[in-house]
PDB file of C-alpha atoms in Angstrom:
ATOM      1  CA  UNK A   1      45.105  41.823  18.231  1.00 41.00           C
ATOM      2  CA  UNK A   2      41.387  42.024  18.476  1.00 46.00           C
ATOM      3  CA  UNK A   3      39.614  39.293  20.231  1.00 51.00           C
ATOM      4  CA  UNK A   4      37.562  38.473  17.585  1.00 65.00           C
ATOM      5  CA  UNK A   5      40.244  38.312  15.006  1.00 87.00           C
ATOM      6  CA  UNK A   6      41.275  34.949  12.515  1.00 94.00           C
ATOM      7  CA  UNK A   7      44.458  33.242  14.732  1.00 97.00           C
ATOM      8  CA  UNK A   8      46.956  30.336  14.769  1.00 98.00           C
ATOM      9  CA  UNK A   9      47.784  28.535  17.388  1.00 98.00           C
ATOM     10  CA  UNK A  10      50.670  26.367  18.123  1.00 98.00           C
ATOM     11  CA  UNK A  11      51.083  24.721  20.910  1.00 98.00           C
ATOM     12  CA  UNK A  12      53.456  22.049  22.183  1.00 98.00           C
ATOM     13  CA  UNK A  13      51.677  19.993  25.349  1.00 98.00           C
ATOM     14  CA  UNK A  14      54.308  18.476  27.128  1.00 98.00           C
ATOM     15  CA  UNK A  15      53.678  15.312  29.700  1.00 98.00           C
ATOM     16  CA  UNK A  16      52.080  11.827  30.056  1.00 97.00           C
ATOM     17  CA  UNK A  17      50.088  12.784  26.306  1.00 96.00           C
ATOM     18  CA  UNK A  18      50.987   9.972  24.109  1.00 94.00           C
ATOM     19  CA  UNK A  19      49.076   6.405  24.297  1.00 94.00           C
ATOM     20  CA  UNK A  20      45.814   7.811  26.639  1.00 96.00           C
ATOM     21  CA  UNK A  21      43.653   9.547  23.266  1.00 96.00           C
ATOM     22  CA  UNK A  22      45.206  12.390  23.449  1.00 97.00           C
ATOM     23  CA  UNK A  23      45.047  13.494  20.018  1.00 97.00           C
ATOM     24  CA  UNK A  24      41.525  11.918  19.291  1.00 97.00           C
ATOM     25  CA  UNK A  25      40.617  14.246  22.043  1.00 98.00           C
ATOM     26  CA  UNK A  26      42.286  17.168  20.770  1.00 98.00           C
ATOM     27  CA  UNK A  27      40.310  16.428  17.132  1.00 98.00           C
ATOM     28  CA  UNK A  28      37.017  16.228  19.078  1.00 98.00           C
ATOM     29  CA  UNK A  29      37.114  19.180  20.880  1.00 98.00           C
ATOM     30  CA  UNK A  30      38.828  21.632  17.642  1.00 98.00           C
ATOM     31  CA  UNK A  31      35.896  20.239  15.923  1.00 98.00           C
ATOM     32  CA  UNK A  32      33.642  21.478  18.422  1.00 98.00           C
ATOM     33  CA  UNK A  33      34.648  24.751  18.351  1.00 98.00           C
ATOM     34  CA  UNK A  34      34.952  24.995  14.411  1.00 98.00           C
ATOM     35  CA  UNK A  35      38.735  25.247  14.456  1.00 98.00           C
ATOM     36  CA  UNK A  36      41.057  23.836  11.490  1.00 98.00           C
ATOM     37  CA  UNK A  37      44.302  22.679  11.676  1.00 98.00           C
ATOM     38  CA  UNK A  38      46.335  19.035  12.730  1.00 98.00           C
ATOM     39  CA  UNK A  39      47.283  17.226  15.893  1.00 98.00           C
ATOM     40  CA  UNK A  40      50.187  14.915  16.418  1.00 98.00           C
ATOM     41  CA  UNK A  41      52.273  12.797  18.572  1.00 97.00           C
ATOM     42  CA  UNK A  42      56.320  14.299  18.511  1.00 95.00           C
ATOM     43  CA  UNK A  43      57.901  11.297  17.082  1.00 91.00           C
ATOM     44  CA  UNK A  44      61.144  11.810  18.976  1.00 94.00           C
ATOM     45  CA  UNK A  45      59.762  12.392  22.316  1.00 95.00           C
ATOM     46  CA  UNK A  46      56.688  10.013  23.588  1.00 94.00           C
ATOM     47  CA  UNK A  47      56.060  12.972  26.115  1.00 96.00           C
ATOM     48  CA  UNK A  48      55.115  15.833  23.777  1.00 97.00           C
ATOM     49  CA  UNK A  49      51.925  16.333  21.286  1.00 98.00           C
ATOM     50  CA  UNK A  50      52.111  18.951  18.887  1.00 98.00           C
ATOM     51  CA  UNK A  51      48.817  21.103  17.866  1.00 98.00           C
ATOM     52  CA  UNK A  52      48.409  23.343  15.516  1.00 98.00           C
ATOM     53  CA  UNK A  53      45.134  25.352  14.799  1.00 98.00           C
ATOM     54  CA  UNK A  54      43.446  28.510  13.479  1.00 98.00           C
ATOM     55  CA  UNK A  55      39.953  29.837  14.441  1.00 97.00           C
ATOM     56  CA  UNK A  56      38.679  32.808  16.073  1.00 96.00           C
ATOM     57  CA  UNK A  57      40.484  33.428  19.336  1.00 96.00           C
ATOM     58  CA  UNK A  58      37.974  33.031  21.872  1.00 97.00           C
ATOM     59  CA  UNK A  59      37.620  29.162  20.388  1.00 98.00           C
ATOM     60  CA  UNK A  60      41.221  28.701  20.421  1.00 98.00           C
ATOM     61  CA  UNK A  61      41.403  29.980  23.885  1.00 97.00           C
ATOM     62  CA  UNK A  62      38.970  27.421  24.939  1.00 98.00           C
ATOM     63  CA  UNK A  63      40.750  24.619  22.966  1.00 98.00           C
ATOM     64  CA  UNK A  64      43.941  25.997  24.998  1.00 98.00           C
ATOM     65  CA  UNK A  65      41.794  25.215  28.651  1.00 97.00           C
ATOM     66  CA  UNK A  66      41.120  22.004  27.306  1.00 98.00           C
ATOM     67  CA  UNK A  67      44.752  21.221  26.313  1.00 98.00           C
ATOM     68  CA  UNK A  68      45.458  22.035  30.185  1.00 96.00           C
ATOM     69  CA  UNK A  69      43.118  19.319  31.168  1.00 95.00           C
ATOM     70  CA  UNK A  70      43.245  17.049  28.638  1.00 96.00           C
ATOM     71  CA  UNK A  71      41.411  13.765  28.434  1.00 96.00           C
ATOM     72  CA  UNK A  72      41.109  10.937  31.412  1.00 94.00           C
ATOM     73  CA  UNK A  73      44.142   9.019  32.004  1.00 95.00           C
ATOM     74  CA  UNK A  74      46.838  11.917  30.790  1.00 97.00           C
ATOM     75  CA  UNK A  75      48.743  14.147  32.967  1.00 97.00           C
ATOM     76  CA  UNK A  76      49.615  17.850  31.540  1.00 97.00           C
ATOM     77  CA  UNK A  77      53.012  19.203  32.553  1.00 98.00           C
ATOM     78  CA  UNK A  78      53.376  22.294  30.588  1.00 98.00           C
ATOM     79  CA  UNK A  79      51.918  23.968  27.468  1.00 98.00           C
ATOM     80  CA  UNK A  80      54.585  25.848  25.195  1.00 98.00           C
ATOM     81  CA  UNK A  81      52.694  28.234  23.310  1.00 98.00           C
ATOM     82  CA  UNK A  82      52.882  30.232  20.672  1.00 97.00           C
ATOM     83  CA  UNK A  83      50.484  32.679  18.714  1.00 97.00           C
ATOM     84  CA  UNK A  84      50.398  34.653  15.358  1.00 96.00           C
ATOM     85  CA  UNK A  85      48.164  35.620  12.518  1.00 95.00           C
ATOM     86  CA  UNK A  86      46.227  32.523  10.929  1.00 95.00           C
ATOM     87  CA  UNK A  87      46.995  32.121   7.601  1.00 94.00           C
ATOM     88  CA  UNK A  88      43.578  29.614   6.566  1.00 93.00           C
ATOM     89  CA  UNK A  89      45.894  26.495   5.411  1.00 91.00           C
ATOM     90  CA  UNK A  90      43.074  24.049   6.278  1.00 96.00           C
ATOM     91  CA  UNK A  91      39.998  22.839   5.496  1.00 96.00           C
ATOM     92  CA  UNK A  92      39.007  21.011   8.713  1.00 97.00           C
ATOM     93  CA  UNK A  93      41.214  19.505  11.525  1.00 98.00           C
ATOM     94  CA  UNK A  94      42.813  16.402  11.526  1.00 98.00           C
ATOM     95  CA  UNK A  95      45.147  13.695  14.018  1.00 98.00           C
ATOM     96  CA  UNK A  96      48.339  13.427  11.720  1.00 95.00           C
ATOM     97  CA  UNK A  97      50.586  10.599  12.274  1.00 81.00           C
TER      98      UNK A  97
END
């Protein structure tokens, strides 16, 4: 796909990610690079976030270094990640619940 083409993004980050603003982290830095899409915490496993967002893919390749990172006070294991075409669902990005 060309660089510069509309993407999705889905990524599973899997580690010490729930309870250290994680996904207040994730919302800051999708809305810094003008992505849409959600955030939120895997219900059945405290070590896994789930992210989900569409933007050009140089932005979401940048949101995908920060996910590496992630904020102060969490520890990133592994990324699962998966790509395809976006498919403009959203309006903005958001934590979900």
């Amino acid at each position: 796909m060309p660089s510069g083409e509309f993407q999705r993004l889905n990524v599973i980050v899997i580690g010490r990610v729930q309870g250290v603003g994680f996904r207040m982290f994730v919302e800051e830095q999708a809305e810094q690079l003008g992505l849409t899409g959600w955030v939120r915490n895997d219900e059945t496993d405290r070590r896994r976030v789930e992210v989900l967002a569409e933007g050009q893919r140089p932005a979401l390749e940048k949101l995908l270094q920060s996910l590496e990172a992630g904020p102060p006070g969490a520890r990133v294991e592994a990324l699962q990640t998966g790509w395809e075409a976006g498919q403009a669902n959203f309006a903005d990005f958001r934590v979900r619940a």
